[in-house]
CSV table of C-alpha atoms in Angstrom, one decimal:
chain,number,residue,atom,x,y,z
A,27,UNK,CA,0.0,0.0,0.0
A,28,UNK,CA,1.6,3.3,-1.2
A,29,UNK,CA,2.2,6.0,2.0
A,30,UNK,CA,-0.8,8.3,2.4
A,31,UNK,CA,2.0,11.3,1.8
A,32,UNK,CA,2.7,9.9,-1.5
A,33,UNK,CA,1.7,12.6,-3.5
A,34,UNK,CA,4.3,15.7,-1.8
A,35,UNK,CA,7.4,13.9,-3.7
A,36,UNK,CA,6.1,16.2,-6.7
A,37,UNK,CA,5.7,19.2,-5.1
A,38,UNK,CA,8.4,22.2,-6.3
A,39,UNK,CA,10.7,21.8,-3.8
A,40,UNK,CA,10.3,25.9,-2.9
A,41,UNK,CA,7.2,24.8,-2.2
A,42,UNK,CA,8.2,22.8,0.6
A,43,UNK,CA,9.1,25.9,2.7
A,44,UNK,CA,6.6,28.4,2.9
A,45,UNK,CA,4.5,29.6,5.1
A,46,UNK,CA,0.8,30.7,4.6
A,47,UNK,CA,0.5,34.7,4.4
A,48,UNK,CA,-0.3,36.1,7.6
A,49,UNK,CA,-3.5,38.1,7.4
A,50,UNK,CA,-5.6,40.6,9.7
A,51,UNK,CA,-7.4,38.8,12.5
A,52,UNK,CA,-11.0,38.5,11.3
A,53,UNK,CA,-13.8,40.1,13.9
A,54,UNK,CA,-15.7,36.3,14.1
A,55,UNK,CA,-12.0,35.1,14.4
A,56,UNK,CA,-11.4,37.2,17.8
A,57,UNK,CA,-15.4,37.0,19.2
A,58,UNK,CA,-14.6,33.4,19.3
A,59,UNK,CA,-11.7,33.8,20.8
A,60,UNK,CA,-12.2,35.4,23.8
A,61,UNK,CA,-15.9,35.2,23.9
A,62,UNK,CA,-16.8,39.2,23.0
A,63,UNK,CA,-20.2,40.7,20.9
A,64,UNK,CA,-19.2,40.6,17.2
A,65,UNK,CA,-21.4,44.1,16.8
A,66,UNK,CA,-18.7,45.8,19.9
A,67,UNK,CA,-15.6,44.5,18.0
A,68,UNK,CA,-13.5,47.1,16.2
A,69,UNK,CA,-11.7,45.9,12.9
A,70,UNK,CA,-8.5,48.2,12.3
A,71,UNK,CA,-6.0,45.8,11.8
A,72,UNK,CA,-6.1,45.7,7.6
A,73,UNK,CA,-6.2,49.2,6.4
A,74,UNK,CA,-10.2,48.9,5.1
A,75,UNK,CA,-12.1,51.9,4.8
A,76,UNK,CA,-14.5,52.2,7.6
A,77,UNK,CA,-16.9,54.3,6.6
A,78,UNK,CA,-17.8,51.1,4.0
A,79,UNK,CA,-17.8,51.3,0.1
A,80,UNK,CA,-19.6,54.1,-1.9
A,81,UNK,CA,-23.2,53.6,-2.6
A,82,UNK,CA,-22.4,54.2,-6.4
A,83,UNK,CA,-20.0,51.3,-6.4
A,84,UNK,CA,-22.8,49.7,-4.4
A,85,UNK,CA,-25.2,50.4,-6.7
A,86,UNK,CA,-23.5,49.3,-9.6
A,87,UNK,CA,-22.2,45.7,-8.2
A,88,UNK,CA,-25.8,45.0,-7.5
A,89,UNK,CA,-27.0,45.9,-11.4
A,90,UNK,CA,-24.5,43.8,-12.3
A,91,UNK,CA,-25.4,40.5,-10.7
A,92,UNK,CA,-27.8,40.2,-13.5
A,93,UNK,CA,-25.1,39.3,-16.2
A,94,UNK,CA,-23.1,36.8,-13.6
A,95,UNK,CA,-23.9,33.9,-15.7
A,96,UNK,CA,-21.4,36.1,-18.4
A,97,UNK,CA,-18.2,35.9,-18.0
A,98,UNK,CA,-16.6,39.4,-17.4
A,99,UNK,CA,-13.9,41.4,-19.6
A,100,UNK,CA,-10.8,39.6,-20.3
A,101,UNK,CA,-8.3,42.1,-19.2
A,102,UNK,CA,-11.2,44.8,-17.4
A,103,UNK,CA,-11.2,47.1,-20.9
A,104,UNK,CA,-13.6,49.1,-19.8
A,105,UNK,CA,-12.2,50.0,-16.3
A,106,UNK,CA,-8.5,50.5,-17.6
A,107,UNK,CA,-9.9,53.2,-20.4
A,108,UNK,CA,-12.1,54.7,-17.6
A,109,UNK,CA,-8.7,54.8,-15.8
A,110,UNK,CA,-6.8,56.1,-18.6
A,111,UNK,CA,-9.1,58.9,-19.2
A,112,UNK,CA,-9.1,60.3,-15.7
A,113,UNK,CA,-4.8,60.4,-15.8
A,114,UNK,CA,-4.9,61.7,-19.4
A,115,UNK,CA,-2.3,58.8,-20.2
A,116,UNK,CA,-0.6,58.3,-23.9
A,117,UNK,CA,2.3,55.7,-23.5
A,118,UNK,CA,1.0,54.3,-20.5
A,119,UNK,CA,-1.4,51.2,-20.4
A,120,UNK,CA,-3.0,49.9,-17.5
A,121,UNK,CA,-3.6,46.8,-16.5
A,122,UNK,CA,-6.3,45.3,-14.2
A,123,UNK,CA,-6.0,42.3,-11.9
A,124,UNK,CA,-7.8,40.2,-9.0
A,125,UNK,CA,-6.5,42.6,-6.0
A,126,UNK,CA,-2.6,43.6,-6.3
A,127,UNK,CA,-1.6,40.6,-5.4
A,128,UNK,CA,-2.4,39.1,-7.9
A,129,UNK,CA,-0.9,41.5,-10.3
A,130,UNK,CA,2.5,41.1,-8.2
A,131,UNK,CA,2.0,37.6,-9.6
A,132,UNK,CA,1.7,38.0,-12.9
A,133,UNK,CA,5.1,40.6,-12.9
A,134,UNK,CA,6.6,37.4,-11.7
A,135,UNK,CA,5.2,35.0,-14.1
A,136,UNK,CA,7.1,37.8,-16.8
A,137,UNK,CA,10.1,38.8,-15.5
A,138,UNK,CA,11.5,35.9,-13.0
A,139,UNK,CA,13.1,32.8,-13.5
A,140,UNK,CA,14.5,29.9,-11.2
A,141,UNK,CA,18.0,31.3,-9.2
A,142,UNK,CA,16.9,35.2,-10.7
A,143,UNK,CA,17.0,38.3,-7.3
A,144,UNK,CA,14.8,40.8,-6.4
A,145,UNK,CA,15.3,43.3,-3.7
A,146,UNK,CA,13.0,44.5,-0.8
A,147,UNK,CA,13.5,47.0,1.5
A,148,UNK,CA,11.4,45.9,5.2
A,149,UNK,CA,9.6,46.0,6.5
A,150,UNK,CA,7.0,46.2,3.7
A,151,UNK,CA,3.8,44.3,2.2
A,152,UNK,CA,5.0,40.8,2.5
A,153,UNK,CA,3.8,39.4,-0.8
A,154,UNK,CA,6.5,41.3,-2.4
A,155,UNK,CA,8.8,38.4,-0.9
A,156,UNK,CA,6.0,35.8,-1.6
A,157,UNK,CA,6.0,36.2,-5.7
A,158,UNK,CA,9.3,36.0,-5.1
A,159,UNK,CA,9.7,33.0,-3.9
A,160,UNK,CA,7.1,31.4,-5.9
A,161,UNK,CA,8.9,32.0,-9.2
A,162,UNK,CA,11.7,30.2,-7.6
A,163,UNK,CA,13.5,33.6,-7.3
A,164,UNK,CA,15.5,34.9,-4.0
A,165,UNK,CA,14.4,38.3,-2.1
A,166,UNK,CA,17.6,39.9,-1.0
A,167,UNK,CA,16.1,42.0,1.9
A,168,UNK,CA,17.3,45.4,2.8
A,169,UNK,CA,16.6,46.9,6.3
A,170,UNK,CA,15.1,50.6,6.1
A,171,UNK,CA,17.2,53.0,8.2
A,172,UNK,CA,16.3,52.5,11.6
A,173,UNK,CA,16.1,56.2,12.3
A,174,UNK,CA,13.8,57.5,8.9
A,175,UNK,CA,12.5,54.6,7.7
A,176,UNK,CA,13.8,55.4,4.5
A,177,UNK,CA,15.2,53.1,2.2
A,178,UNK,CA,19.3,52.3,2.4
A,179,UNK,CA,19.9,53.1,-0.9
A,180,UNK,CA,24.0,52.9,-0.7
A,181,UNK,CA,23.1,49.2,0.1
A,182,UNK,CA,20.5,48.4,-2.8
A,183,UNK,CA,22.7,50.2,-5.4
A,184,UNK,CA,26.0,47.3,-4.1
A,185,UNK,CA,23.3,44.9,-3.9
A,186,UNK,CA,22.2,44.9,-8.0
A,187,UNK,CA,23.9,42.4,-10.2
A,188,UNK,CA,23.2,40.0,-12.8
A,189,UNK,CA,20.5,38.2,-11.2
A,190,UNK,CA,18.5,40.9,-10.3
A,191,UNK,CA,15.3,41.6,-12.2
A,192,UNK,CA,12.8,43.1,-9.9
A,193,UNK,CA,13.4,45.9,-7.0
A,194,UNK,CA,10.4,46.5,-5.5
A,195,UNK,CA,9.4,50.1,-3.5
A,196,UNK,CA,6.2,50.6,-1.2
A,197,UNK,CA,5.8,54.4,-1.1
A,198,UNK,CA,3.9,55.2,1.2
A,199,UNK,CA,5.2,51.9,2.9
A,200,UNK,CA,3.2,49.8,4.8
A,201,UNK,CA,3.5,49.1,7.8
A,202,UNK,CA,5.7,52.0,8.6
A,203,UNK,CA,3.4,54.8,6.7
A,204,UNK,CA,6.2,56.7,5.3
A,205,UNK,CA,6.4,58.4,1.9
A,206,UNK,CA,10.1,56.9,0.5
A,207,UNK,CA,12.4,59.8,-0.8
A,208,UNK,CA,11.2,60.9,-4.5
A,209,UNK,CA,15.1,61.7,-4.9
A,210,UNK,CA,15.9,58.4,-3.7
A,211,UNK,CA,13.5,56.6,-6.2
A,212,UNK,CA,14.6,58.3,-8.7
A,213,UNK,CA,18.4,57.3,-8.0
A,214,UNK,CA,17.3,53.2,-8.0
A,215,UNK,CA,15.4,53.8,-11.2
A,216,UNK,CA,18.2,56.1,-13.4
A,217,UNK,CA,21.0,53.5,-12.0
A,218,UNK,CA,19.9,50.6,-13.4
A,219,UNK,CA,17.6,48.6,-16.0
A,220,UNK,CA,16.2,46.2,-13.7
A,221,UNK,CA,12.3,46.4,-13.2
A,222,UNK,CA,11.3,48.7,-10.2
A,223,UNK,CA,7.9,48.0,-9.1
A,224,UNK,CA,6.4,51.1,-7.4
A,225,UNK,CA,3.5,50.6,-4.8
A,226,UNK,CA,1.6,53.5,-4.7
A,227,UNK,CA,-1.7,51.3,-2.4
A,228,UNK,CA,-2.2,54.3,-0.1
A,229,UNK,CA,-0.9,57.6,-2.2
A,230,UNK,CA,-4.3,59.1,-2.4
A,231,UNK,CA,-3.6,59.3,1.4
A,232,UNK,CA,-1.0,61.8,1.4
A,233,UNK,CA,1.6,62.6,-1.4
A,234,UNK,CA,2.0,63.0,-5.4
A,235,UNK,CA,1.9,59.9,-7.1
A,236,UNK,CA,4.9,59.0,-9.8
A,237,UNK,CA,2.8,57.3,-12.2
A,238,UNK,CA,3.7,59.8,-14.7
A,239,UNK,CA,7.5,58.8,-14.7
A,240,UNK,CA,6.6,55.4,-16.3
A,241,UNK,CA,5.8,57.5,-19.8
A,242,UNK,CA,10.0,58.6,-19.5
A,243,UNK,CA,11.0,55.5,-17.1
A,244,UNK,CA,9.8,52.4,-19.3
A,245,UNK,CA,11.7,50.0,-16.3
A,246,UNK,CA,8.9,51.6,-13.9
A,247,UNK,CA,5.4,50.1,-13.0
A,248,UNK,CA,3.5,51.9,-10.9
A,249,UNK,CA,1.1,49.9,-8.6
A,250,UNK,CA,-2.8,50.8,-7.3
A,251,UNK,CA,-5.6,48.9,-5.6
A,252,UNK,CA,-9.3,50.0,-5.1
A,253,UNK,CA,-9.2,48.3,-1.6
A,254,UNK,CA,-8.1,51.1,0.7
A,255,UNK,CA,-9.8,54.8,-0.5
A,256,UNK,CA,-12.5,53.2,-2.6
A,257,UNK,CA,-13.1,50.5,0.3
A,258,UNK,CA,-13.6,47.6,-1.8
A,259,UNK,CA,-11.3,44.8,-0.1
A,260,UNK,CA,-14.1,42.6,-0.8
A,261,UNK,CA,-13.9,42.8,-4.5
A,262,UNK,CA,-10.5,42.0,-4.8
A,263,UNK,CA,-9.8,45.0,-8.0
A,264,UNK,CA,-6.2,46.3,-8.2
A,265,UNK,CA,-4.3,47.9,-11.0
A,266,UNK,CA,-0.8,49.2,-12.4
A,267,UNK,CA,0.6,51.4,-14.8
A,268,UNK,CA,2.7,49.9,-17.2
A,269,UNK,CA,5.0,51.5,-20.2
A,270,UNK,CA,3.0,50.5,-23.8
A,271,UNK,CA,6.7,48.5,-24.9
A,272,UNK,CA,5.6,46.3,-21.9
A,273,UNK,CA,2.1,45.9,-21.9
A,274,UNK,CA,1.9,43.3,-24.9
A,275,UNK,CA,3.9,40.9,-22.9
A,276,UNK,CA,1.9,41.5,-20.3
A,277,UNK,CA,-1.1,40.7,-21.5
A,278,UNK,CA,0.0,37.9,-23.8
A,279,UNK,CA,0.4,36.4,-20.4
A,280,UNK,CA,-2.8,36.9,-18.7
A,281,UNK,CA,-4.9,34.6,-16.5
A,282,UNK,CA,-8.2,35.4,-18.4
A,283,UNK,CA,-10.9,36.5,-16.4
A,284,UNK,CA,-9.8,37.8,-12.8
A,285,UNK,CA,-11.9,40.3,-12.0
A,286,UNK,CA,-15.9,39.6,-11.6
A,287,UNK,CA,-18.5,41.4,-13.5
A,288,UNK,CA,-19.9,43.0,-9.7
A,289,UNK,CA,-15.9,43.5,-9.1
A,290,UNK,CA,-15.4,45.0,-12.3
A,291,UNK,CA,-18.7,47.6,-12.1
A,292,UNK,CA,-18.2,48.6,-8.4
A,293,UNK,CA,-14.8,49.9,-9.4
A,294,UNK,CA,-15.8,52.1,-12.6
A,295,UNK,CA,-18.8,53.5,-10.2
A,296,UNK,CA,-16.5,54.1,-7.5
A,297,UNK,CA,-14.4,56.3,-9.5
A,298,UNK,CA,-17.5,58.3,-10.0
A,299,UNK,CA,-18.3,59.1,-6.1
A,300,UNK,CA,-15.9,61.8,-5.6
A,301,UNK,CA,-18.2,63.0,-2.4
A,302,UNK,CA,-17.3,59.1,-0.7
A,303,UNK,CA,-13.4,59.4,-1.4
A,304,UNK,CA,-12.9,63.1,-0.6
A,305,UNK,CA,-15.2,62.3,2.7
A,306,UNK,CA,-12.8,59.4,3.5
A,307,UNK,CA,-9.5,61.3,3.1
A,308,UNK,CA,-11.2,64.1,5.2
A,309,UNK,CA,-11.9,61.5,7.6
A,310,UNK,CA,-7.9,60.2,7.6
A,311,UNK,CA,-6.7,63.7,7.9
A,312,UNK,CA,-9.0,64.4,10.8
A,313,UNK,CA,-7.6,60.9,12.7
A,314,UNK,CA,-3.9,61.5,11.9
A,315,UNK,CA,-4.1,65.3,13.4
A,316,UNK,CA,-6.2,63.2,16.4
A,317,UNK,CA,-3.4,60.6,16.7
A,318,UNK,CA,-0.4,62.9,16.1
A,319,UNK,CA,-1.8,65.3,19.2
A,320,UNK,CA,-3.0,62.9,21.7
A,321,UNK,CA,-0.3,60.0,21.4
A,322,UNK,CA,2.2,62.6,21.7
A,323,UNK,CA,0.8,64.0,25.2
A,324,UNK,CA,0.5,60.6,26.5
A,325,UNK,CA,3.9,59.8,25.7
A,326,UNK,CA,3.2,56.8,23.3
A,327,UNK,CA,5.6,56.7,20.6
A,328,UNK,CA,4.5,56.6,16.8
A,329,UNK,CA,5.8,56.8,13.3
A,330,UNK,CA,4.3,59.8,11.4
A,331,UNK,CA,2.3,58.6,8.3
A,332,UNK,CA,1.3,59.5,4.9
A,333,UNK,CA,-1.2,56.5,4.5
A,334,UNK,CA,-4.7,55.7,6.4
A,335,UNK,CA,-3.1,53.7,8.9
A,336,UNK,CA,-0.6,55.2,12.1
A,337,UNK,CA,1.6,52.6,13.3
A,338,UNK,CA,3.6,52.7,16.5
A,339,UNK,CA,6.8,52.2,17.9
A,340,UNK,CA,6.7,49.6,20.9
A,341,UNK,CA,10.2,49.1,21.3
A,342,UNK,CA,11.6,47.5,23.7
A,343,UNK,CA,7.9,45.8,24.3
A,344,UNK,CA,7.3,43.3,21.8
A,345,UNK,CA,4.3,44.6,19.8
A,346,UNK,CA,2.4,41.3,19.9
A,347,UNK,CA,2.0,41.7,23.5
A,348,UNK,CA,0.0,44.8,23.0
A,349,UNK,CA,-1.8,43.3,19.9
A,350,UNK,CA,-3.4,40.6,22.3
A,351,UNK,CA,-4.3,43.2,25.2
A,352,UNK,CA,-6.1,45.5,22.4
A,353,UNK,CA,-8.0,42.4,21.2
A,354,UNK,CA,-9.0,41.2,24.7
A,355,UNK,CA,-11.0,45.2,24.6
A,356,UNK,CA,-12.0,44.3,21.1
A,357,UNK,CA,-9.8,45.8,19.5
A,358,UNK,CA,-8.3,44.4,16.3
A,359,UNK,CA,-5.5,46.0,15.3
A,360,UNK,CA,-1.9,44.6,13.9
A,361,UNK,CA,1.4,43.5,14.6
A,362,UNK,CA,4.0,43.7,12.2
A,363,UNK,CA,6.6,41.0,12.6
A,364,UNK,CA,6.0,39.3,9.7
A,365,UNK,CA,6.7,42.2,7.6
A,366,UNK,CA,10.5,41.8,8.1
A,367,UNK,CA,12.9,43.4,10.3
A,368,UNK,CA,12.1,45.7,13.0
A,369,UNK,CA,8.5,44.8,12.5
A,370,UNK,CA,7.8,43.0,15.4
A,371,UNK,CA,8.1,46.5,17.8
A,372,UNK,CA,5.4,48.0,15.2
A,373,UNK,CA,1.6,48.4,15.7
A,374,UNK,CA,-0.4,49.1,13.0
A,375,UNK,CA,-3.5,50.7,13.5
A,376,UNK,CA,-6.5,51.7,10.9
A,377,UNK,CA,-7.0,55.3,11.7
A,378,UNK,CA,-11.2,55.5,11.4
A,379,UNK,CA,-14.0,57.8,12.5
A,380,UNK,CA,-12.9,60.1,15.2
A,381,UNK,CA,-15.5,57.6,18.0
A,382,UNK,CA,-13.0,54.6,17.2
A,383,UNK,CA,-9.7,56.7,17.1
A,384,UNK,CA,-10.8,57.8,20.6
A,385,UNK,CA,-11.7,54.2,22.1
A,386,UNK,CA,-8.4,53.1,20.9
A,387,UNK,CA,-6.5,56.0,22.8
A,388,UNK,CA,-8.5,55.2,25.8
A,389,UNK,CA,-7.2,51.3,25.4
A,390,UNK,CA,-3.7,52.3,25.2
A,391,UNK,CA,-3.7,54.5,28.1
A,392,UNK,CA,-4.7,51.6,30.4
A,393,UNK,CA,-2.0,49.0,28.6
């Protein structure tokens, strides 16, 4: 009789070490947990927007539930012009995908192979690391300076060689919230012709985007998701910005079919709500000003942040530790050790409507 574990032996063998990606503890998750109301738990551990989605996006996900039986766009046409339009683009495409993930993994279905690098400065979005290692490539991870939490460019220029095909750069990054150095990005890109990926998730936050650059830079792909300011997480709709020389490839390579037909419609009606996405950046602004002055005069220590998230410094208390006190109040919020070095003495926190900012202060006051 053949061994029940038979079937592993074919596995890739980079397969064979990975670890499941670490999400945001889910609200049912922690109510079971430690036995708490679902309706009392606050869920500000994954960056969503908590004032919900725009009812125009609602609106238009529900009229579209009448054509599910259809199989959507092939690459999202009609959201990528929509897109194009609003930036006024000429030699840039833009390409839809399931969520930015799964865009990250189509950039390394194009441009890795087995034993190629890529570099990552972390802490930062861990699926950077993830398509990496899927390809069969190897991250070469770079430590922000401690003191800025700026990227160590001295080191990443010394670290590009021959194997390198992909550098990636979260700007703002997550989890530390920073805007990177425009200077600085500019230095990676004019030194060298290896693919820079530039995550711009949170830049309606706080910030000029660099999308532009890709019509000069043609190395440069800029990356977006509809997750964060548009608040539709759920829907799993992300996007990049791509030079025109690069776009065939890309979509000669496409997994057909990624985004839904409700996915696909909430986005495009989304982009139309200008009233829900001006309220939710008012509503950031308001938190981070709330934040900035009251976890100063309590002495807590914080990073400052460009994004809709402020995280904060626990060091030398591990950040986990205050992670599980938060959630034992209800309190979901997130610790960032799997997000590379220094991570694990950073809290992230959602900043949301001025009532939750204030319970949260009031929690870490008694931790």
């Amino acid at each position: 009789m053949r061994k029940k574990d038979y079937a592993i032996k074919n596995l890739r063998s980079i397969i064979l070490d990975l670890h499941q990606y670490t999400a945001g503890k889910s609200i049912g998750e922690i109510a079971h947990k430690y036995k708490l109301d679902p309706s009392k738990i606050l869920k500000l551990g994954s960056n969503e927007n908590v004032l919900g989605s725009s009812l125009k996006a609602k609106i238009a996900a529900t009229l579209a539930l009448e054509k599910v039986n259809i199989y959507p766009e092939v690459v999202s046409t009609e959201l990528a012009s929509k897109i194009k339009k609003i930036y006024k683009l000429k030699n840039i495409e833009v390409v839809v995908g399931n969520g930015m993930d799964q865009i990250l993994e189509m950039l390394a279905r194009l441009f890795l192979n087995n034993g190629d690098e890529t570099i990552i400065s972390v802490p930062t979005f861990t699926p950077y690391e993830l398509s990496t290692l899927w390809a069969g490539a190897k991250p070469k991870l770079i430590p922000l300076l401690k003191n800025t939490c700026q990227m160590n460019i001295e080191k990443i220029l010394k670290t590009i060689n021959k194997k390198t095909k992909m550098i990636f750069i979260c700007s703002p990054n997550n989890p530390t919230g920073n805007l990177m150095k425009k200077e600085d990005i500019k230095k990676i890109i004019e030194s060298t012709d290896k693919i820079i990926f530039l995550d711009e998730a949170y830049i309606e936050f706080g910030g000029k985007s660099l999308l532009k650059w890709v019509n000069k830079y043609p190395n440069l792909i800029v990356g977006r998701t509809f997750s964060k300011i548009y608040g539709l997480a759920g829907y799993r709709v992300g996007y990049a910005f791509i030079h025109k020389n690069l776009a065939k490839y890309y979509f000669n390579s496409i997994t057909p079919f990624v985004v839904s037909r409700p996915g696909q419609a909430a986005a495009l009606g989304a982009l139309d709500d200008h009233d829900f996405f001006n309220k939710s950046v008012k509503m950031v602004n308001e938190g981070k000003d709330f934040y900035y002055k009251e976890l100063t005069k309590a002495g807590i220590k914080f990073l400052p942040t460009d994004a809709n998230f402020i995280t904060l410094n626990t060091f030398p208390k591990k950040a986990k530790l205050i992670t599980e006190d938060l959630m034992q109040s209800g309190i979901i919020t997130r610790e960032c050790s799997s997000f590379g070095t220094g991570g694990e003495y950073m809290l992230r926190i959602t900043i949301g409507t001025s009532e939750q900012n204030k319970r949260v202060l009031d929690a870490l006051k008694q931790i």
